[in-house]
Short mmCIF file of C-alpha atoms in Angstrom, two decimals:
data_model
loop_
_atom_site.label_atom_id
_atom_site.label_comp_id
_atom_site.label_asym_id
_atom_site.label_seq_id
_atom_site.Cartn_x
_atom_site.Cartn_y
_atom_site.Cartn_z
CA UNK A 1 -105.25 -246.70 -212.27
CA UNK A 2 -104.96 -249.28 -209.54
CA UNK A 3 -101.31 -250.93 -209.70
CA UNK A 4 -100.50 -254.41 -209.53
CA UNK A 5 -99.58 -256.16 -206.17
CA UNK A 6 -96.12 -258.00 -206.57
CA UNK A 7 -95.90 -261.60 -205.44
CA UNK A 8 -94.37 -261.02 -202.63
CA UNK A 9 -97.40 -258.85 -201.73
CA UNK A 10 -99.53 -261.31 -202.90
CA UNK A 11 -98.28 -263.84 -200.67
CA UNK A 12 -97.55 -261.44 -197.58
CA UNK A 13 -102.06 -260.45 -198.05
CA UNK A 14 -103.05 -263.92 -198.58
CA UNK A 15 -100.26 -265.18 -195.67
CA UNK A 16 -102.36 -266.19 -191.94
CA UNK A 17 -100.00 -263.61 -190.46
CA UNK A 18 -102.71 -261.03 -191.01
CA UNK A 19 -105.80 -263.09 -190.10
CA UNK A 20 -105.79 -262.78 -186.41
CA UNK A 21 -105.50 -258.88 -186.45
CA UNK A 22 -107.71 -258.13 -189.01
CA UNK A 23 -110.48 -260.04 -187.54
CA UNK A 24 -110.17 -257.80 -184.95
CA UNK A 25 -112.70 -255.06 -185.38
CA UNK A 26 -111.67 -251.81 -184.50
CA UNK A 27 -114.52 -251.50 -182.41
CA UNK A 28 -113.69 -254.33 -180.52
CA UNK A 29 -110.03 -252.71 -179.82
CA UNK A 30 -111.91 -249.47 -179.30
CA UNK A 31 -113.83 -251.13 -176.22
CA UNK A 32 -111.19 -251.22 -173.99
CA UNK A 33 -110.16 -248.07 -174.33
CA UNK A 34 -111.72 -247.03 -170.72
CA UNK A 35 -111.97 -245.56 -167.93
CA UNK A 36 -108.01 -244.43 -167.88
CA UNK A 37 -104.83 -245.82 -170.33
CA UNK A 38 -103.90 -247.86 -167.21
CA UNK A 39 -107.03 -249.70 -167.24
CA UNK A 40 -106.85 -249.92 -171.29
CA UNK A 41 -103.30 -250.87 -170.91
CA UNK A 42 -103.85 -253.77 -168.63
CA UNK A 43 -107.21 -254.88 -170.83
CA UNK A 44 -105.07 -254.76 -174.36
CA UNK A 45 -102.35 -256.85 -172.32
CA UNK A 46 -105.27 -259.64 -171.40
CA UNK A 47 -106.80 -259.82 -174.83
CA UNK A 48 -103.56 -259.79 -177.26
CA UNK A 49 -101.49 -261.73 -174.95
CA UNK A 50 -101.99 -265.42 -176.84
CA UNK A 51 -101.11 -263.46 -179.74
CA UNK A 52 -97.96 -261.99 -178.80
CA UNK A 53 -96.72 -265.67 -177.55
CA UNK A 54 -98.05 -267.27 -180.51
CA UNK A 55 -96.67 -265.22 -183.30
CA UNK A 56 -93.43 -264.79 -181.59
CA UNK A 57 -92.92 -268.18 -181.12
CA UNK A 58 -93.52 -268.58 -185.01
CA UNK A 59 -91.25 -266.04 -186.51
CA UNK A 60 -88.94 -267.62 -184.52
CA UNK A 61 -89.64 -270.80 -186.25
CA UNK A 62 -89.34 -273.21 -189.36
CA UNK A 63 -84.93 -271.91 -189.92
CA UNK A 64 -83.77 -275.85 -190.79
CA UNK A 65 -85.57 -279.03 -191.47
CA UNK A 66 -82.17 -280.58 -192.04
CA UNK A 67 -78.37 -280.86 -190.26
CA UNK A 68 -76.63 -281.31 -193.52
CA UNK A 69 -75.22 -278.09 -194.69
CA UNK A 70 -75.85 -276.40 -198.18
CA UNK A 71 -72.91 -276.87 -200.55
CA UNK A 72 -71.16 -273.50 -201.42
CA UNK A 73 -72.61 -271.24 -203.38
CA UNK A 74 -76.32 -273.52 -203.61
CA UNK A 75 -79.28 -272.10 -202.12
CA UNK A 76 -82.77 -272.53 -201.53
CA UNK A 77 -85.51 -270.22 -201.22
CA UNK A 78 -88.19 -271.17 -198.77
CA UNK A 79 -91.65 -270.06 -197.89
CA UNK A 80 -92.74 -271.98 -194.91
CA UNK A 81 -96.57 -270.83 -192.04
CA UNK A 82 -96.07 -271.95 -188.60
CA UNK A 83 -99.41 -272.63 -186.49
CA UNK A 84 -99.08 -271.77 -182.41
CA UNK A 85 -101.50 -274.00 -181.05
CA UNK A 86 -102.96 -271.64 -177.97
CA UNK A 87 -104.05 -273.91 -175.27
CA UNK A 88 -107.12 -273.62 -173.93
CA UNK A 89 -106.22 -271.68 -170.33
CA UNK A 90 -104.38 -269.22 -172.62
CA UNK A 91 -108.01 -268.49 -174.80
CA UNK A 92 -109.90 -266.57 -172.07
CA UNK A 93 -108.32 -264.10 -169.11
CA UNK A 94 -110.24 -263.23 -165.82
CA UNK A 95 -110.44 -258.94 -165.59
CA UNK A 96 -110.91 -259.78 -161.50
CA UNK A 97 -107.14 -260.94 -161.81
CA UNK A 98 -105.87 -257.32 -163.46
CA UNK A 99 -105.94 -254.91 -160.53
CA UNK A 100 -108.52 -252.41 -162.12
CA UNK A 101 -108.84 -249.00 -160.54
CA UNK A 102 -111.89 -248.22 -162.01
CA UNK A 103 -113.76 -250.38 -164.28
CA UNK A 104 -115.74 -254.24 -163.05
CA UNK A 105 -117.66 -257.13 -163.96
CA UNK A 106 -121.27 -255.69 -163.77
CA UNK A 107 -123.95 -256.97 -161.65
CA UNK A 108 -124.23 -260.73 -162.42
CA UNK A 109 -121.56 -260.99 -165.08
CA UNK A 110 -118.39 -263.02 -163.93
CA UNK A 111 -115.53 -260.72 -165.45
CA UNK A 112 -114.15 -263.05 -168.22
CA UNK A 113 -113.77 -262.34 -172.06
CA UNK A 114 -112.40 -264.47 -174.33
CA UNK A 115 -108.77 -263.51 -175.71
CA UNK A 116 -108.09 -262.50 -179.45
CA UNK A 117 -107.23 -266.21 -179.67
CA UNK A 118 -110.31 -267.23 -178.10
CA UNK A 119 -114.37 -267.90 -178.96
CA UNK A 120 -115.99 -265.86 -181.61
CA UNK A 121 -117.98 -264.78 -178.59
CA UNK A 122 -118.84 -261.26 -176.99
CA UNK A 123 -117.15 -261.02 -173.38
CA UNK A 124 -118.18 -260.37 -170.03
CA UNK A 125 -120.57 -257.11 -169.37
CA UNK A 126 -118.23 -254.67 -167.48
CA UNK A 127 -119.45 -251.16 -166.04
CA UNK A 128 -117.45 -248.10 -165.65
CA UNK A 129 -117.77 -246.57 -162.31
CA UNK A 130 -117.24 -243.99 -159.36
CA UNK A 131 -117.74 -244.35 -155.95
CA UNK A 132 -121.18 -245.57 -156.56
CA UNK A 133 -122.03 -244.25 -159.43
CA UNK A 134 -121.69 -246.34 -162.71
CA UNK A 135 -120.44 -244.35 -165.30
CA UNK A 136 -120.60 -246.80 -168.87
CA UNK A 137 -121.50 -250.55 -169.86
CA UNK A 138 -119.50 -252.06 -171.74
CA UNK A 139 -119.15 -255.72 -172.86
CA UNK A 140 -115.37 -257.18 -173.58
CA UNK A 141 -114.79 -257.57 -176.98
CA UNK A 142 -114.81 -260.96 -178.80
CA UNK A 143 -112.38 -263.84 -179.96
CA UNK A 144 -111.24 -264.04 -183.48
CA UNK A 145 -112.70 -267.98 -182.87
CA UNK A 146 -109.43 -269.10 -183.82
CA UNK A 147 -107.02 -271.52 -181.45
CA UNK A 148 -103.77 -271.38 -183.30
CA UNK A 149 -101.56 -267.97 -183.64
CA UNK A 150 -100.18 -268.07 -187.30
CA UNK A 151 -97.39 -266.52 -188.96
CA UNK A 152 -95.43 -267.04 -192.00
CA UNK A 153 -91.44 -267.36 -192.87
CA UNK A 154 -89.94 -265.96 -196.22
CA UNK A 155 -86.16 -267.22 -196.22
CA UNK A 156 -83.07 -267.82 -198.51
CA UNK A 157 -80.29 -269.99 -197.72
CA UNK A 158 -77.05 -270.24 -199.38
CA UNK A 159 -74.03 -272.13 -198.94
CA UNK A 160 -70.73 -270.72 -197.81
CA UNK A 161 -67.62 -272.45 -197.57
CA UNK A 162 -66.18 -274.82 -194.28
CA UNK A 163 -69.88 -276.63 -194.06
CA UNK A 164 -71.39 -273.54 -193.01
CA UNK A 165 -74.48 -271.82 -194.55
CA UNK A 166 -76.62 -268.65 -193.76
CA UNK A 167 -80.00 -267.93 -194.10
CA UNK A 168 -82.00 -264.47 -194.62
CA UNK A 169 -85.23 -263.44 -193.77
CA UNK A 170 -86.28 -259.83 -194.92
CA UNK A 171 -89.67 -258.16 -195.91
CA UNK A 172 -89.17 -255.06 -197.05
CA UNK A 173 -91.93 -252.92 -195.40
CA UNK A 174 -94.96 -254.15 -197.41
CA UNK A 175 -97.71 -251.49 -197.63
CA UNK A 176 -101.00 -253.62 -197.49
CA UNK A 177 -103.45 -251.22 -198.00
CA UNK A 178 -105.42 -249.29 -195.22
CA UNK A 179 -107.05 -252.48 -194.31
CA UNK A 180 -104.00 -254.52 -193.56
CA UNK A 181 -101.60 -252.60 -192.76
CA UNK A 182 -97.61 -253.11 -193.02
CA UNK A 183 -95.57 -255.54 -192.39
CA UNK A 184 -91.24 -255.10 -192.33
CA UNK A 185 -89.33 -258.10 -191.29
CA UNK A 186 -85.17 -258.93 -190.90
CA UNK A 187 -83.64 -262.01 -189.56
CA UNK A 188 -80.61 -263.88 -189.84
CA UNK A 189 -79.23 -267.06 -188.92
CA UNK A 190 -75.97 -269.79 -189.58
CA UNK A 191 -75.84 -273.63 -190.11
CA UNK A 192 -72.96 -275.59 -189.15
CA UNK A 193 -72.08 -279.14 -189.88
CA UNK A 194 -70.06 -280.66 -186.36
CA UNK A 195 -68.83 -283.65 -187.89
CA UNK A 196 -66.57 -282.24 -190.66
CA UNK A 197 -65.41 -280.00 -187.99
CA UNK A 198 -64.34 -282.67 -185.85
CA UNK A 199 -63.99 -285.54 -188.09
CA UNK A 200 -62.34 -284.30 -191.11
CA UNK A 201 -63.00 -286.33 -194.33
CA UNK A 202 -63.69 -289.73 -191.80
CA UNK A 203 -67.45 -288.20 -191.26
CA UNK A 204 -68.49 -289.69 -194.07
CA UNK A 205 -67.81 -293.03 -191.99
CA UNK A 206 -70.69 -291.97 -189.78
CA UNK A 207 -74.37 -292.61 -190.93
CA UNK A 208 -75.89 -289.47 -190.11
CA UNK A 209 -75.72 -285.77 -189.85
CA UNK A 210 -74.73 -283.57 -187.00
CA UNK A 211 -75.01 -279.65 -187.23
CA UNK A 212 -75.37 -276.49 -184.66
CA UNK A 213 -77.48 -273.72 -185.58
CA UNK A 214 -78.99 -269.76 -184.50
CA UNK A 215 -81.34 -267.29 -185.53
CA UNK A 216 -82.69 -264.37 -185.12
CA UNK A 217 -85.89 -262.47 -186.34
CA UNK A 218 -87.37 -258.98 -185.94
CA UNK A 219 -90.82 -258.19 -187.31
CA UNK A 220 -93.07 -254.73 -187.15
CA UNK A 221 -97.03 -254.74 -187.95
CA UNK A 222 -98.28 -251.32 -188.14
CA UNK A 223 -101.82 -250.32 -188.90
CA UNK A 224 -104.52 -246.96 -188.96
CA UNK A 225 -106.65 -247.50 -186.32
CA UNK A 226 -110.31 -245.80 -186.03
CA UNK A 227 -111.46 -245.83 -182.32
CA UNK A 228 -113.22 -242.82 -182.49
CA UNK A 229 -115.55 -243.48 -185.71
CA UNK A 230 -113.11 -240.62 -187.40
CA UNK A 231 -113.01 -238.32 -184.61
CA UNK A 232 -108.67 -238.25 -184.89
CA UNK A 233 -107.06 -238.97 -187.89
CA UNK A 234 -103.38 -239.80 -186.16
CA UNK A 235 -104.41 -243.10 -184.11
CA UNK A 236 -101.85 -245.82 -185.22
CA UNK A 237 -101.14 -249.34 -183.65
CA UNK A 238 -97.66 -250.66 -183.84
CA UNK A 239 -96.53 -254.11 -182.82
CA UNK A 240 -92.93 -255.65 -182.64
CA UNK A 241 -91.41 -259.47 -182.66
CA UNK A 242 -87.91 -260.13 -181.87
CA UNK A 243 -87.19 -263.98 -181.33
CA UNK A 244 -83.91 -265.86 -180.95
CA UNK A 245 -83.12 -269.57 -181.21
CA UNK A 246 -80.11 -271.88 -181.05
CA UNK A 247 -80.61 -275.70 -182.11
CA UNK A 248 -78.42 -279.03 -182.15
CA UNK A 249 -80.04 -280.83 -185.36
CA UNK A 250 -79.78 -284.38 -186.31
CA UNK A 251 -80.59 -285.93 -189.42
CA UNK A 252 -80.41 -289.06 -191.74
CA UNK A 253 -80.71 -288.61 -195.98
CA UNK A 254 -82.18 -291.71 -197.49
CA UNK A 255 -82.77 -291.03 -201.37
CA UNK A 256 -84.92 -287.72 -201.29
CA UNK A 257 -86.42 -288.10 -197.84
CA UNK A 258 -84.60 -286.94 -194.65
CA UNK A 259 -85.99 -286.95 -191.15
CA UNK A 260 -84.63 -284.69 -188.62
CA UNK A 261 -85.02 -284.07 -184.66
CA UNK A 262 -83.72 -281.05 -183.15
CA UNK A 263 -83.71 -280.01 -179.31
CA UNK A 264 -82.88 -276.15 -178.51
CA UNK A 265 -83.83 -273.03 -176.83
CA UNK A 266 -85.88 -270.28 -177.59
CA UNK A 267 -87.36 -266.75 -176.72
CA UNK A 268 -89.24 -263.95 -178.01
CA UNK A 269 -90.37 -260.73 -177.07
CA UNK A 270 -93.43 -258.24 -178.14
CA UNK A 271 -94.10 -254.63 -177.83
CA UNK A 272 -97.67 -253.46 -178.53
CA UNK A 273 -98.11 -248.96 -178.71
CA UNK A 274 -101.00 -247.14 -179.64
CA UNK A 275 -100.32 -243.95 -180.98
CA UNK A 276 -102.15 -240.62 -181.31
CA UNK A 277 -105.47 -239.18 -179.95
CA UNK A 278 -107.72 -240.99 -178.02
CA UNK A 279 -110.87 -240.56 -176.31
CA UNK A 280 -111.68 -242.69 -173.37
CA UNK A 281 -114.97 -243.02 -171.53
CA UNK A 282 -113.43 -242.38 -168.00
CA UNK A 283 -114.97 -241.98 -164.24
CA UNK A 284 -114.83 -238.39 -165.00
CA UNK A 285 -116.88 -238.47 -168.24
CA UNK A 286 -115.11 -237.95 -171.48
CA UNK A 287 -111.32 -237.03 -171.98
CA UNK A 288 -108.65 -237.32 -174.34
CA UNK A 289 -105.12 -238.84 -174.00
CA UNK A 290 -102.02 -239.16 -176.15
CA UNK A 291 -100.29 -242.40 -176.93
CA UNK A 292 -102.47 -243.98 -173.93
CA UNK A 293 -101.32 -247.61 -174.71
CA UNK A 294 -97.50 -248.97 -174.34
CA UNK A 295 -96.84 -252.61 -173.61
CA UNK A 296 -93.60 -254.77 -173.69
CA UNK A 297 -93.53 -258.53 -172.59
CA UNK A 298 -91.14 -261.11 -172.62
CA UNK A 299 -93.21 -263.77 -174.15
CA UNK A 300 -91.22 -266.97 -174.55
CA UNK A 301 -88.40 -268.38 -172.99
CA UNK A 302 -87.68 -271.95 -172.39
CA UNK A 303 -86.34 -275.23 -174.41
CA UNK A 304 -87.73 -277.04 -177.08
CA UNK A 305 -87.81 -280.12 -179.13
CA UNK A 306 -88.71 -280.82 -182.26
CA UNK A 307 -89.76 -283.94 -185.15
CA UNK A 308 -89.70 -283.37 -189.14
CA UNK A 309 -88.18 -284.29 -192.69
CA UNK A 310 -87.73 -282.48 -196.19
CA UNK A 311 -88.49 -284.23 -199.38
CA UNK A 312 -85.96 -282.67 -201.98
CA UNK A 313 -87.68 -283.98 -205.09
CA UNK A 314 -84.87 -282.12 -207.64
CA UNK A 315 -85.77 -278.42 -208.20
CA UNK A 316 -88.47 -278.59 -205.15
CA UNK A 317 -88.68 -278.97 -201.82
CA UNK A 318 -90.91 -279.85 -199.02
CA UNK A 319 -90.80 -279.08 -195.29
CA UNK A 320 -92.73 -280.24 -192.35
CA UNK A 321 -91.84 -280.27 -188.55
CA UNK A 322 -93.71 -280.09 -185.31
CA UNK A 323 -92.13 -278.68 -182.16
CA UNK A 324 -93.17 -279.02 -178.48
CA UNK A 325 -92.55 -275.94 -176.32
CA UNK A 326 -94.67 -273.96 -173.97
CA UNK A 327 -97.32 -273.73 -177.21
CA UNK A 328 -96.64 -276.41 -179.34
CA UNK A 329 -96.74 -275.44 -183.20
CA UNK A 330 -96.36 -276.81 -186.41
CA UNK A 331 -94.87 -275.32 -189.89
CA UNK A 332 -95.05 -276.58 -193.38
CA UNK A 333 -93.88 -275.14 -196.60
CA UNK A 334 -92.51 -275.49 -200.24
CA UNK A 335 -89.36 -274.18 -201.31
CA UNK A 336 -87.09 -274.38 -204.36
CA UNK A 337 -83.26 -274.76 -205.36
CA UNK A 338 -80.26 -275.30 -206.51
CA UNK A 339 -77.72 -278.03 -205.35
CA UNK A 340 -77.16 -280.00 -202.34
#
């Protein structure tokens, strides 16, 4: 008997967080598995790297739409996607650039594939080789034809005392299926209102809102991979987010609409390891290596600035913002509570 999916799995399956990596063939992943795990390691870097900035950047994302603070003991409860917008230099990468030992563009063929966030297009035709002697063809694998990274943002928010409120992101390692994988997420951050603080009771004197603000986030994706069409049953991919970000908010209530602008700083981190059995097409011929992929980056780092409002229309509320940064990226969402 097949059991039901909760909504939170519902929305975690139907959420764009998945998209990019499952239209990612394992096949495609498969192909640059060559030659040696230091050539594979510098290929996976190439192709996933729009990825890793884009999704970090948007779990990182979409904490407040607002600088006043929630009253104590109200809360909302907010599901909000962010869209990385991957410019276009970021959508391709060059394997002449990579410092390959043993694998090249083959004759005529100019050494460029598109990235994951790239053209739905095969790559470049590479050849495995040595000395003279070419060992494999191979062609680099293709774009998902997307050119945004998106992710999504599952939060609560509730008031505490002093003008200060908290927020909590957490998905509590949500078993997808085979085909999608799993997905755990924790994050944290804290609101607080500057004018109480400094004014006392006379902030109501000034016409708008003032408030400080951090977070936190820390996401895993792990998914069965098939490289060898079944060969090794213990392959695994496993990829980690953690993103931080402090922001000075400003905003203005009139009736249920308040606009906001926010300028802050940001950064985020990935990790990307393959795990278990692998066979590689090398110089050599064929051979097997363990764990032959391990990656860490520091993605993001930088300011940021960003433009938005939230309707509060009673029980329901609406959230939009865009935010220029090294990829600019939008988030939107619906949310309900109780309270101001």
């Amino acid at each position: 008997m097949n059991k039901k999916r909760s909504p939170l799995k519902h929305l975690v399956v139907i959420s764009a967080f998945l998209l990019p990596l499952n239209l990612m063939a394992q096949d495609d992943l498969g192909e640059l598995f060559k030659s040696s795990p230091q050539d594979a390691t510098k290929l996976v870097d190439a192709y996933m790297n729009p990825l890793f900035k884009g999704m970090g950047i948007g779990f990182n994302s979409g904490w407040n739409n607002t600088a006043k603070t929630k009253s104590f003991l109200r809360f909302d409860l907010r599901v909000t996607v962010t869209a990385a917008f991957v410019p276009t230099k970021d959508q391709t990468y060059n394997t002449n650039s990579l410092g390959l030992t043993s694998i090249r563009p083959a004759s005529g063929s100019n050494g460029i594939g598109p990235a994951i966030i790239g053209n739905n297009a095969v790559g470049s035709k590479m050849e495995v080789y040595s000395g003279n002697t070419v060992v494999q063809t191979f062609n680099l694998p293709q774009g998902t034809g997307l050119k945004f990274a998106p992710s999504p943002q599952i939060q609560l928010t509730v008031g505490l005392p002093k003008n200060i409120d908290v927020s909590l992101r957490y998905i509590p390692g949500v078993k997808l299926g085979s085909d999608f994988g799993k997905i755990d997420q924790f994050g944290a951050g804290a609101k607080i209102e500057l004018l109480p603080l400094i004014m006392g009771k006379k902030d109501k004197l000034v016409p708008f809102d003032l408030a400080v603000a951090l977070g936190f986030t820390n996401t895993t994706y792990t998914k069965e991979l098939d490289v060898n069409n079944g060969k090794y049953d213990n392959q695994d991919l496993e990829i980690k987010f953690k993103g931080f970000q402090a922001e000075a908010i400003i905003s203005k209530k009139i009736a249920f609409f308040t606009p906001f602008a926010s300028v802050g700083y940001h950064s985020s981190n990935s990790s990307l390891n393959a795990y278990g059995t692998y066979e590689f097409q090398t110089a050599a011929g064929s051979a097997t290596f363990t764990d032959p992929v391990s990656l860490k980056n520091d993605d993001i780092s930088g300011l940021k600035a960003a433009l938005g409002f939230q309707l509060n229309l009673g029980f329901f509320r609406f959230y939009s913002s865009y935010t220029q940064a090294e990829y600019g990226f939008l988030n939107a969402g619906i949310g309900f509570g109780i309270g101001k």
